[in-house]
Every structure is written in structure tokens, then in C-alpha cells.
């Protein structure tokens, strides 16, 4: 079960990862096989939501690489 308070939008992902634009998140989804998949994906309405913890964990793991 996912706590709704833990869900973040592409704009939030953009801010956490310091990307130039929220649409860059889609590029990351395609480019990185290990990038977290959204837990909510209503592609017809362009709504995607991620768990904040998944994005933070992915960011931290990438920063820890030599």
C-alpha cells in the first residue's frame, strides 16, 4: 500500500534530480533501465506519480558511484 503523501509528480522528480524541465523525467525513464517506474501512470491523461523514496534512493545510488 502506498501512502498518498509519499507520491510526487514529474515536477517534484525534476526538482530532486535538479533537471532542467519536468519533461526530462521522461527522458530518464527511457535512458536509464534502473530508473524507478511511476507507481501511477495514467498516460492518457499524462499523469505520472512516483514514490519519493524510490527517486531519492535512485539519486543517492547514482551519486555514490565512482
PDB file of N, CA and C in Angstrom:
ATOM      1  N   UNK A   1       0.843  -1.180   0.000  1.00  0.00           N
ATOM      2  CA  UNK A   1       0.000   0.000   0.000  1.00  0.00           C
ATOM      3  C   UNK A   1       0.891   1.246   0.000  1.00  0.00           C
ATOM      4  N   UNK A   2       0.503   2.226  -0.784  1.00  0.00           N
ATOM      5  CA  UNK A   2       1.272   3.462  -0.920  1.00  0.00           C
ATOM      6  C   UNK A   2       0.551   4.588  -0.201  1.00  0.00           C
ATOM      7  N   UNK A   3       1.294   5.305   0.607  1.00  0.00           N
ATOM      8  CA  UNK A   3       0.742   6.467   1.282  1.00  0.00           C
ATOM      9  C   UNK A   3       0.682   7.613   0.269  1.00  0.00           C
ATOM     10  N   UNK A   4      -0.474   8.207   0.033  1.00  0.00           N
ATOM     11  CA  UNK A   4      -0.580   9.290  -0.947  1.00  0.00           C
ATOM     12  C   UNK A   4       0.378  10.454  -0.681  1.00  0.00           C
ATOM     13  N   UNK A   5       0.744  10.664   0.570  1.00  0.00           N
ATOM     14  CA  UNK A   5       1.681  11.745   0.909  1.00  0.00           C
ATOM     15  C   UNK A   5       3.089  11.470   0.379  1.00  0.00           C
ATOM     16  N   UNK A   6       3.387  10.214   0.054  1.00  0.00           N
ATOM     17  CA  UNK A   6       4.703   9.837  -0.469  1.00  0.00           C
ATOM     18  C   UNK A   6       4.798   9.969  -1.985  1.00  0.00           C
ATOM     19  N   UNK A   7       3.685  10.283  -2.646  1.00  0.00           N
ATOM     20  CA  UNK A   7       3.669  10.360  -4.106  1.00  0.00           C
ATOM     21  C   UNK A   7       4.096  11.746  -4.582  1.00  0.00           C
ATOM     22  N   UNK A   8       4.912  11.758  -5.639  1.00  0.00           N
ATOM     23  CA  UNK A   8       5.392  13.025  -6.185  1.00  0.00           C
ATOM     24  C   UNK A   8       5.208  13.039  -7.698  1.00  0.00           C
ATOM     25  N   UNK A   9       5.086  14.224  -8.238  1.00  0.00           N
ATOM     26  CA  UNK A   9       4.883  14.414  -9.673  1.00  0.00           C
ATOM     27  C   UNK A   9       6.223  14.528 -10.398  1.00  0.00           C
ATOM     28  N   UNK A  10       6.151  14.626 -11.711  1.00  0.00           N
ATOM     29  CA  UNK A  10       7.368  14.805 -12.515  1.00  0.00           C
ATOM     30  C   UNK A  10       8.070  16.107 -12.138  1.00  0.00           C
ATOM     31  N   UNK A  11       7.317  17.136 -11.796  1.00  0.00           N
ATOM     32  CA  UNK A  11       7.933  18.396 -11.375  1.00  0.00           C
ATOM     33  C   UNK A  11       8.731  18.210 -10.084  1.00  0.00           C
ATOM     34  N   UNK A  12       8.227  17.389  -9.191  1.00  0.00           N
ATOM     35  CA  UNK A  12       8.954  17.103  -7.951  1.00  0.00           C
ATOM     36  C   UNK A  12      10.202  16.277  -8.236  1.00  0.00           C
ATOM     37  N   UNK A  13      10.072  15.296  -9.125  1.00  0.00           N
ATOM     38  CA  UNK A  13      11.228  14.484  -9.522  1.00  0.00           C
ATOM     39  C   UNK A  13      12.282  15.393 -10.143  1.00  0.00           C
ATOM     40  N   UNK A  14      11.849  16.297 -11.006  1.00  0.00           N
ATOM     41  CA  UNK A  14      12.752  17.250 -11.638  1.00  0.00           C
ATOM     42  C   UNK A  14      13.530  18.038 -10.588  1.00  0.00           C
ATOM     43  N   UNK A  15      12.841  18.527  -9.574  1.00  0.00           N
ATOM     44  CA  UNK A  15      13.489  19.315  -8.526  1.00  0.00           C
ATOM     45  C   UNK A  15      14.492  18.476  -7.740  1.00  0.00           C
ATOM     46  N   UNK A  16      14.117  17.261  -7.390  1.00  0.00           N
ATOM     47  CA  UNK A  16      15.007  16.389  -6.616  1.00  0.00           C
ATOM     48  C   UNK A  16      16.270  16.070  -7.406  1.00  0.00           C
ATOM     49  N   UNK A  17      16.107  15.790  -8.707  1.00  0.00           N
ATOM     50  CA  UNK A  17      17.249  15.403  -9.532  1.00  0.00           C
ATOM     51  C   UNK A  17      17.942  16.600 -10.174  1.00  0.00           C
ATOM     52  N   UNK A  18      17.406  17.793  -9.946  1.00  0.00           N
ATOM     53  CA  UNK A  18      17.972  19.033 -10.500  1.00  0.00           C
ATOM     54  C   UNK A  18      18.041  18.984 -12.026  1.00  0.00           C
ATOM     55  N   UNK A  19      16.932  18.564 -12.618  1.00  0.00           N
ATOM     56  CA  UNK A  19      16.821  18.516 -14.072  1.00  0.00           C
ATOM     57  C   UNK A  19      16.311  19.863 -14.582  1.00  0.00           C
ATOM     58  N   UNK A  20      16.494  20.116 -15.869  1.00  0.00           N
ATOM     59  CA  UNK A  20      16.122  21.406 -16.438  1.00  0.00           C
ATOM     60  C   UNK A  20      14.625  21.587 -16.623  1.00  0.00           C
ATOM     61  N   UNK A  21      13.897  20.481 -16.792  1.00  0.00           N
ATOM     62  CA  UNK A  21      12.468  20.583 -17.089  1.00  0.00           C
ATOM     63  C   UNK A  21      11.774  19.286 -16.667  1.00  0.00           C
ATOM     64  N   UNK A  22      10.514  19.351 -16.239  1.00  0.00           N
ATOM     65  CA  UNK A  22       9.812  18.121 -15.867  1.00  0.00           C
ATOM     66  C   UNK A  22       9.763  17.075 -16.983  1.00  0.00           C
ATOM     67  N   UNK A  23       9.756  17.510 -18.240  1.00  0.00           N
ATOM     68  CA  UNK A  23       9.719  16.540 -19.342  1.00  0.00           C
ATOM     69  C   UNK A  23      11.021  15.734 -19.421  1.00  0.00           C
ATOM     70  N   UNK A  24      12.067  16.211 -18.782  1.00  0.00           N
ATOM     71  CA  UNK A  24      13.330  15.462 -18.737  1.00  0.00           C
ATOM     72  C   UNK A  24      13.170  14.134 -18.008  1.00  0.00           C
ATOM     73  N   UNK A  25      12.173  14.049 -17.155  1.00  0.00           N
ATOM     74  CA  UNK A  25      11.917  12.808 -16.422  1.00  0.00           C
ATOM     75  C   UNK A  25      11.575  11.682 -17.400  1.00  0.00           C
ATOM     76  N   UNK A  26      10.836  11.998 -18.444  1.00  0.00           N
ATOM     77  CA  UNK A  26      10.502  11.003 -19.472  1.00  0.00           C
ATOM     78  C   UNK A  26      11.776  10.509 -20.152  1.00  0.00           C
ATOM     79  N   UNK A  27      12.698  11.411 -20.404  1.00  0.00           N
ATOM     80  CA  UNK A  27      13.987  11.025 -20.996  1.00  0.00           C
ATOM     81  C   UNK A  27      14.721  10.070 -20.070  1.00  0.00           C
ATOM     82  N   UNK A  28      14.712  10.348 -18.787  1.00  0.00           N
ATOM     83  CA  UNK A  28      15.370   9.462 -17.823  1.00  0.00           C
ATOM     84  C   UNK A  28      14.718   8.085 -17.812  1.00  0.00           C
ATOM     85  N   UNK A  29      13.392   8.051 -17.928  1.00  0.00           N
ATOM     86  CA  UNK A  29      12.685   6.761 -17.970  1.00  0.00           C
ATOM     87  C   UNK A  29      13.173   5.912 -19.139  1.00  0.00           C
ATOM     88  N   UNK A  30      13.435   6.546 -20.262  1.00  0.00           N
ATOM     89  CA  UNK A  30      13.895   5.823 -21.452  1.00  0.00           C
ATOM     90  C   UNK A  30      15.390   5.496 -21.395  1.00  0.00           C
ATOM     91  N   UNK A  31      16.174   6.407 -20.853  1.00  0.00           N
ATOM     92  CA  UNK A  31      17.628   6.292 -20.892  1.00  0.00           C
ATOM     93  C   UNK A  31      18.189   5.324 -19.854  1.00  0.00           C
ATOM     94  N   UNK A  32      17.621   5.301 -18.664  1.00  0.00           N
ATOM     95  CA  UNK A  32      18.184   4.518 -17.569  1.00  0.00           C
ATOM     96  C   UNK A  32      17.268   3.344 -17.226  1.00  0.00           C
ATOM     97  N   UNK A  33      17.768   2.151 -17.461  1.00  0.00           N
ATOM     98  CA  UNK A  33      16.981   0.943 -17.177  1.00  0.00           C
ATOM     99  C   UNK A  33      16.604   0.816 -15.706  1.00  0.00           C
ATOM    100  N   UNK A  34      17.437   1.373 -14.828  1.00  0.00           N
ATOM    101  CA  UNK A  34      17.194   1.243 -13.399  1.00  0.00           C
ATOM    102  C   UNK A  34      16.401   2.417 -12.812  1.00  0.00           C
ATOM    103  N   UNK A  35      15.959   3.333 -13.662  1.00  0.00           N
ATOM    104  CA  UNK A  35      15.185   4.472 -13.164  1.00  0.00           C
ATOM    105  C   UNK A  35      13.829   3.975 -12.659  1.00  0.00           C
ATOM    106  N   UNK A  36      13.407   4.450 -11.495  1.00  0.00           N
ATOM    107  CA  UNK A  36      12.137   3.975 -10.926  1.00  0.00           C
ATOM    108  C   UNK A  36      10.950   4.229 -11.853  1.00  0.00           C
ATOM    109  N   UNK A  37      10.119   3.247 -11.968  1.00  0.00           N
ATOM    110  CA  UNK A  37       8.884   3.382 -12.739  1.00  0.00           C
ATOM    111  C   UNK A  37       7.842   4.098 -11.878  1.00  0.00           C
ATOM    112  N   UNK A  38       6.980   4.881 -12.491  1.00  0.00           N
ATOM    113  CA  UNK A  38       5.925   5.519 -11.701  1.00  0.00           C
ATOM    114  C   UNK A  38       4.982   4.469 -11.114  1.00  0.00           C
ATOM    115  N   UNK A  39       4.486   4.749  -9.934  1.00  0.00           N
ATOM    116  CA  UNK A  39       3.517   3.834  -9.318  1.00  0.00           C
ATOM    117  C   UNK A  39       2.115   4.130  -9.816  1.00  0.00           C
ATOM    118  N   UNK A  40       1.922   5.323 -10.359  1.00  0.00           N
ATOM    119  CA  UNK A  40       0.670   5.706 -11.011  1.00  0.00           C
ATOM    120  C   UNK A  40       1.044   6.225 -12.387  1.00  0.00           C
ATOM    121  N   UNK A  41       0.469   5.634 -13.429  1.00  0.00           N
ATOM    122  CA  UNK A  41       0.756   6.069 -14.788  1.00  0.00           C
ATOM    123  C   UNK A  41      -0.535   6.066 -15.590  1.00  0.00           C
ATOM    124  N   UNK A  42      -1.149   7.224 -15.670  1.00  0.00           N
ATOM    125  CA  UNK A  42      -2.367   7.390 -16.452  1.00  0.00           C
ATOM    126  C   UNK A  42      -1.961   8.118 -17.734  1.00  0.00           C
ATOM    127  N   UNK A  43      -1.284   7.389 -18.610  1.00  0.00           N
ATOM    128  CA  UNK A  43      -0.680   8.010 -19.780  1.00  0.00           C
ATOM    129  C   UNK A  43      -1.693   8.746 -20.655  1.00  0.00           C
ATOM    130  N   UNK A  44      -2.941   8.326 -20.645  1.00  0.00           N
ATOM    131  CA  UNK A  44      -3.959   9.035 -21.399  1.00  0.00           C
ATOM    132  C   UNK A  44      -4.159  10.458 -20.899  1.00  0.00           C
ATOM    133  N   UNK A  45      -3.942  10.661 -19.607  1.00  0.00           N
ATOM    134  CA  UNK A  45      -4.093  11.996 -19.028  1.00  0.00           C
ATOM    135  C   UNK A  45      -2.742  12.612 -18.674  1.00  0.00           C
ATOM    136  N   UNK A  46      -1.676  11.918 -19.020  1.00  0.00           N
ATOM    137  CA  UNK A  46      -0.301  12.371 -18.771  1.00  0.00           C
ATOM    138  C   UNK A  46       0.020  12.517 -17.286  1.00  0.00           C
ATOM    139  N   UNK A  47      -0.697  11.801 -16.446  1.00  0.00           N
ATOM    140  CA  UNK A  47      -0.444  11.820 -15.008  1.00  0.00           C
ATOM    141  C   UNK A  47       0.491  10.673 -14.662  1.00  0.00           C
ATOM    142  N   UNK A  48       1.610  11.016 -14.064  1.00  0.00           N
ATOM    143  CA  UNK A  48       2.557  10.020 -13.549  1.00  0.00           C
ATOM    144  C   UNK A  48       2.970  10.451 -12.155  1.00  0.00           C
ATOM    145  N   UNK A  49       2.980   9.483 -11.254  1.00  0.00           N
ATOM    146  CA  UNK A  49       3.393   9.752  -9.883  1.00  0.00           C
ATOM    147  C   UNK A  49       4.390   8.696  -9.446  1.00  0.00           C
ATOM    148  N   UNK A  50       5.426   9.137  -8.727  1.00  0.00           N
ATOM    149  CA  UNK A  50       6.470   8.255  -8.217  1.00  0.00           C
ATOM    150  C   UNK A  50       6.455   8.298  -6.701  1.00  0.00           C
ATOM    151  N   UNK A  51       7.010   7.256  -6.114  1.00  0.00           N
ATOM    152  CA  UNK A  51       7.244   7.281  -4.662  1.00  0.00           C
ATOM    153  C   UNK A  51       8.517   8.074  -4.421  1.00  0.00           C
ATOM    154  N   UNK A  52       8.423   9.060  -3.552  1.00  0.00           N
ATOM    155  CA  UNK A  52       9.578   9.920  -3.236  1.00  0.00           C
ATOM    156  C   UNK A  52      10.793   9.080  -2.841  1.00  0.00           C
ATOM    157  N   UNK A  53      10.583   8.037  -2.023  1.00  0.00           N
ATOM    158  CA  UNK A  53      11.684   7.209  -1.556  1.00  0.00           C
ATOM    159  C   UNK A  53      12.412   6.534  -2.725  1.00  0.00           C
ATOM    160  N   UNK A  54      11.671   6.114  -3.741  1.00  0.00           N
ATOM    161  CA  UNK A  54      12.285   5.447  -4.895  1.00  0.00           C
ATOM    162  C   UNK A  54      13.218   6.403  -5.639  1.00  0.00           C
ATOM    163  N   UNK A  55      12.770   7.642  -5.813  1.00  0.00           N
ATOM    164  CA  UNK A  55      13.582   8.630  -6.523  1.00  0.00           C
ATOM    165  C   UNK A  55      14.812   9.009  -5.697  1.00  0.00           C
ATOM    166  N   UNK A  56      14.622   9.213  -4.407  1.00  0.00           N
ATOM    167  CA  UNK A  56      15.765   9.552  -3.546  1.00  0.00           C
ATOM    168  C   UNK A  56      16.780   8.417  -3.504  1.00  0.00           C
ATOM    169  N   UNK A  57      16.308   7.194  -3.415  1.00  0.00           N
ATOM    170  CA  UNK A  57      17.200   6.029  -3.387  1.00  0.00           C
ATOM    171  C   UNK A  57      17.981   5.928  -4.701  1.00  0.00           C
ATOM    172  N   UNK A  58      17.306   6.138  -5.837  1.00  0.00           N
ATOM    173  CA  UNK A  58      17.965   6.070  -7.141  1.00  0.00           C
ATOM    174  C   UNK A  58      19.015   7.177  -7.258  1.00  0.00           C
ATOM    175  N   UNK A  59      18.651   8.395  -6.865  1.00  0.00           N
ATOM    176  CA  UNK A  59      19.594   9.517  -6.906  1.00  0.00           C
ATOM    177  C   UNK A  59      20.819   9.246  -6.049  1.00  0.00           C
ATOM    178  N   UNK A  60      20.593   8.777  -4.840  1.00  0.00           N
ATOM    179  CA  UNK A  60      21.702   8.520  -3.921  1.00  0.00           C
ATOM    180  C   UNK A  60      22.616   7.413  -4.444  1.00  0.00           C
ATOM    181  N   UNK A  61      22.054   6.378  -5.043  1.00  0.00           N
ATOM    182  CA  UNK A  61      22.843   5.292  -5.595  1.00  0.00           C
ATOM    183  C   UNK A  61      23.696   5.780  -6.765  1.00  0.00           C
ATOM    184  N   UNK A  62      23.160   6.663  -7.590  1.00  0.00           N
ATOM    185  CA  UNK A  62      23.912   7.206  -8.735  1.00  0.00           C
ATOM    186  C   UNK A  62      25.033   8.119  -8.259  1.00  0.00           C
ATOM    187  N   UNK A  63      24.788   8.873  -7.208  1.00  0.00           N
ATOM    188  CA  UNK A  63      25.808   9.780  -6.690  1.00  0.00           C
ATOM    189  C   UNK A  63      26.929   9.026  -5.996  1.00  0.00           C
ATOM    190  N   UNK A  64      26.620   7.835  -5.488  1.00  0.00           N
ATOM    191  CA  UNK A  64      27.612   7.048  -4.773  1.00  0.00           C
ATOM    192  C   UNK A  64      28.566   6.316  -5.709  1.00  0.00           C
ATOM    193  N   UNK A  65      28.203   6.235  -6.991  1.00  0.00           N
ATOM    194  CA  UNK A  65      29.066   5.535  -7.956  1.00  0.00           C
ATOM    195  C   UNK A  65      30.331   6.340  -8.211  1.00  0.00           C
ATOM    196  N   UNK A  66      31.460   5.632  -8.357  1.00  0.00           N
ATOM    197  CA  UNK A  66      32.719   6.350  -8.619  1.00  0.00           C
ATOM    198  C   UNK A  66      32.772   6.997  -9.985  1.00  0.00           C
TER     199      UNK A  66
END
